[in-house]
PDB file of C-alpha atoms in Angstrom:
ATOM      1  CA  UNK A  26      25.213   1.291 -86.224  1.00 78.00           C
ATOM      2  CA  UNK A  27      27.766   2.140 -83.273  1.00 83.00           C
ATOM      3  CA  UNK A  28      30.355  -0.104 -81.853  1.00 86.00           C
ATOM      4  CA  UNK A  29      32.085   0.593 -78.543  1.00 87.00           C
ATOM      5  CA  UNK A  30      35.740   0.166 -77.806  1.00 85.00           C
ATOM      6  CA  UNK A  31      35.786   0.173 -73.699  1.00 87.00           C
ATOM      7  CA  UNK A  32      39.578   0.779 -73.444  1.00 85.00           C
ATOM      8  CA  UNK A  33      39.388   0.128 -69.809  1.00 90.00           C
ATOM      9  CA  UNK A  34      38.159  -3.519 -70.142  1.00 90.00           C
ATOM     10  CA  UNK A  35      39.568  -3.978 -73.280  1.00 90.00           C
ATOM     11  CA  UNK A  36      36.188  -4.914 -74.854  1.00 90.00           C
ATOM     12  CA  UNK A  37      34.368  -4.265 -77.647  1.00 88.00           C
ATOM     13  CA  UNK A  38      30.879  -3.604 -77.074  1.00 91.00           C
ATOM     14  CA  UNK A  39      27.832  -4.620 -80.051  1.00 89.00           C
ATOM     15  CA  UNK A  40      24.450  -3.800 -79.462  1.00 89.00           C
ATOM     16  CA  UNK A  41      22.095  -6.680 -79.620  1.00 87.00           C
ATOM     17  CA  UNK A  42      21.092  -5.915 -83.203  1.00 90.00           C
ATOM     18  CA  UNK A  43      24.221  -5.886 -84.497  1.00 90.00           C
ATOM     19  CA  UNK A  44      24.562  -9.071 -86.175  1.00 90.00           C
ATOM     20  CA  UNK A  45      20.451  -8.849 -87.461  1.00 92.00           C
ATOM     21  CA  UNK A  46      22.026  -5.879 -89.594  1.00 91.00           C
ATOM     22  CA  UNK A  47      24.790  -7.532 -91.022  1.00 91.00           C
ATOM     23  CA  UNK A  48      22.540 -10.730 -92.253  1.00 92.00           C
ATOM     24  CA  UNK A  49      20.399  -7.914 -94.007  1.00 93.00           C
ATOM     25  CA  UNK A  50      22.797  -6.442 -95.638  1.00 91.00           C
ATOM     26  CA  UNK A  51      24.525  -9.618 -96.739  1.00 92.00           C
ATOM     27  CA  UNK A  52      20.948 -10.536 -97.835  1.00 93.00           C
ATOM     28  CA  UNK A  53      20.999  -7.529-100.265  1.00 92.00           C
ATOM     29  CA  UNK A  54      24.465  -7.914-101.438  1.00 91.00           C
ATOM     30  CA  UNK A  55      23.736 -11.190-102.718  1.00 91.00           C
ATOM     31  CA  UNK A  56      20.579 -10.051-103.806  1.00 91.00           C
ATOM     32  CA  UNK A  57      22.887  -7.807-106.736  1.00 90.00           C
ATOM     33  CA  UNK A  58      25.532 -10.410-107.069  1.00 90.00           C
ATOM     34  CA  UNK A  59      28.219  -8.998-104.118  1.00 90.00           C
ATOM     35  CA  UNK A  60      29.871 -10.967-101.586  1.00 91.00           C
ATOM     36  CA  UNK A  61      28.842 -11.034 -98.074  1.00 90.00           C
ATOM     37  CA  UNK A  62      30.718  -9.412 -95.696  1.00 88.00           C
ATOM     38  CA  UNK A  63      31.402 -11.236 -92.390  1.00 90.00           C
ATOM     39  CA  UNK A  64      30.711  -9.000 -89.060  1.00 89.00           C
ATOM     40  CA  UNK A  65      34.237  -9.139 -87.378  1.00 89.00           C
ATOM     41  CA  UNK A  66      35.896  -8.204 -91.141  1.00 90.00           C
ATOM     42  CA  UNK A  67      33.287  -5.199 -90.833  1.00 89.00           C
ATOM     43  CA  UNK A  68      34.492  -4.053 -87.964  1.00 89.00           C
ATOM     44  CA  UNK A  69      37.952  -4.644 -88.553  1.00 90.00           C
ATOM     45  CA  UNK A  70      37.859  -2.571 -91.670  1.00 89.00           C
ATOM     46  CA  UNK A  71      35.326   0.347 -89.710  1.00 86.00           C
ATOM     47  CA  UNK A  72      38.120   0.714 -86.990  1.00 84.00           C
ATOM     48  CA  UNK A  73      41.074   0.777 -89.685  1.00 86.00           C
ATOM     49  CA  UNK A  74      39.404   4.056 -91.071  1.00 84.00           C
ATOM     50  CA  UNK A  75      38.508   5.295 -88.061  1.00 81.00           C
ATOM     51  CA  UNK A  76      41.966   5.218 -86.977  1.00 81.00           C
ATOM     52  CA  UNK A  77      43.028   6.882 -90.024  1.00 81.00           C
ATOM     53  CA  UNK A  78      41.130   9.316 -90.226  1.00 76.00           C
ATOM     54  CA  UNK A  79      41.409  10.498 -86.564  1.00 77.00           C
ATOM     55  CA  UNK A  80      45.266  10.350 -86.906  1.00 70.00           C
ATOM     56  CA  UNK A  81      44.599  12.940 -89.776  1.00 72.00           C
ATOM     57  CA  UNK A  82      41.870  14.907 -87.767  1.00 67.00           C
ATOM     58  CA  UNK A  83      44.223  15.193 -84.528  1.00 69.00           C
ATOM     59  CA  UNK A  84      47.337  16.956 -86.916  1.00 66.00           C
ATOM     60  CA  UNK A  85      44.863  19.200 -88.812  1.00 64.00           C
ATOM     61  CA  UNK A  86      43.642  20.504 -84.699  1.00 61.00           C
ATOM     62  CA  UNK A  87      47.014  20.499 -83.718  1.00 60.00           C
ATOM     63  CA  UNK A  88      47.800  23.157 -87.125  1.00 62.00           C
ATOM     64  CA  UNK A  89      44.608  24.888 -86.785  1.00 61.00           C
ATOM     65  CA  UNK A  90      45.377  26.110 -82.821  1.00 58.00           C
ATOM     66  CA  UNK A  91      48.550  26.850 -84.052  1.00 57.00           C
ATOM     67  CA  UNK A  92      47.566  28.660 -86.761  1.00 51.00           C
ATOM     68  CA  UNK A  93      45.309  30.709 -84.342  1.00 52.00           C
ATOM     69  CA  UNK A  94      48.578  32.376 -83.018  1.00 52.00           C
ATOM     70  CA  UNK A  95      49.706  33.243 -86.543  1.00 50.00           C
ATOM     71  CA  UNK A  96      52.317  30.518 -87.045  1.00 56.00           C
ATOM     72  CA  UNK A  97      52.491  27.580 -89.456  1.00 58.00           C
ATOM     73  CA  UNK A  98      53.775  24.010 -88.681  1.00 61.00           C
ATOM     74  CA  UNK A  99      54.096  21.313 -91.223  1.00 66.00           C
ATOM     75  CA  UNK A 100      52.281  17.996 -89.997  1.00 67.00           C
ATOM     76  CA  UNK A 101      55.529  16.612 -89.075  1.00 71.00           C
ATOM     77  CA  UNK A 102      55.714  18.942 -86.203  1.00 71.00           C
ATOM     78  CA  UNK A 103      52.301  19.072 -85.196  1.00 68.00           C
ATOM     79  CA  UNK A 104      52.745  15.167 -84.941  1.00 71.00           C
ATOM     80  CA  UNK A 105      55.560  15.905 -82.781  1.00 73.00           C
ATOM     81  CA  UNK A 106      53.538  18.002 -80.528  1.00 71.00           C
ATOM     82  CA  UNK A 107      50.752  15.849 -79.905  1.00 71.00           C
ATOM     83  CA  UNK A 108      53.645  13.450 -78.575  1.00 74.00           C
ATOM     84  CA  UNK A 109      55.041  15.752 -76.520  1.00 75.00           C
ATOM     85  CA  UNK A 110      51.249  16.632 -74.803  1.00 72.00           C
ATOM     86  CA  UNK A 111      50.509  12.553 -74.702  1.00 72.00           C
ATOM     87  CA  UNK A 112      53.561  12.396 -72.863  1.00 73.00           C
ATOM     88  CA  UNK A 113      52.881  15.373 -70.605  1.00 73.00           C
ATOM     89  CA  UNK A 114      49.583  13.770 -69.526  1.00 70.00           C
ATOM     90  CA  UNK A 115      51.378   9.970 -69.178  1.00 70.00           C
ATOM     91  CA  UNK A 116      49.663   8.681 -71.945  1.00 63.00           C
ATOM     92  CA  UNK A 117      51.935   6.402 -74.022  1.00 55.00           C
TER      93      UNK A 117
END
């Protein structure tokens, strides 16, 4: 199930059968004794490892291109890089 961050509009963006999903779910969590899960804490915890993980993803291809060259950076520095380029290309 995909949900869309529109960072232009500042939106987030559900298709219509979003919320049909989370009721069946919830259905078969309490079917084996779980708690339900309420749609906006699903998202909230999808996007929290999303973010995560891409912070993690964007220093391992930062030491990977590097590594192309034959040099080694510690994830401190490739962190430093990818600063450097987001503020190269005015991104803040």
């Amino acid at each position: 199930m995909r949900v869309t961050i529109d960072l232009e509009r500042d939106i987030i963006i559900i298709p219509d059968n979003f919320f049909k999903k989370i009721a069946e779910d919830n259905e078969r969590l309490e079917k084996y004794g779980a708690k339900p899960v309420k749609a906006l804490d699903r998202i909230k915890k999808s996007y929290e490892t999303a973010m995560a993980d891409t912070d993690n993803r964007l220093i391992t291809q930062s030491n990977a291109k590097v590594a192309r060259g034959k040099k080694t950076i510690s994830p401190g520095t490739a962190k430093k890089i990818l600063e450097e380029e987001a503020k190269k290309a005015g991104v803040k």
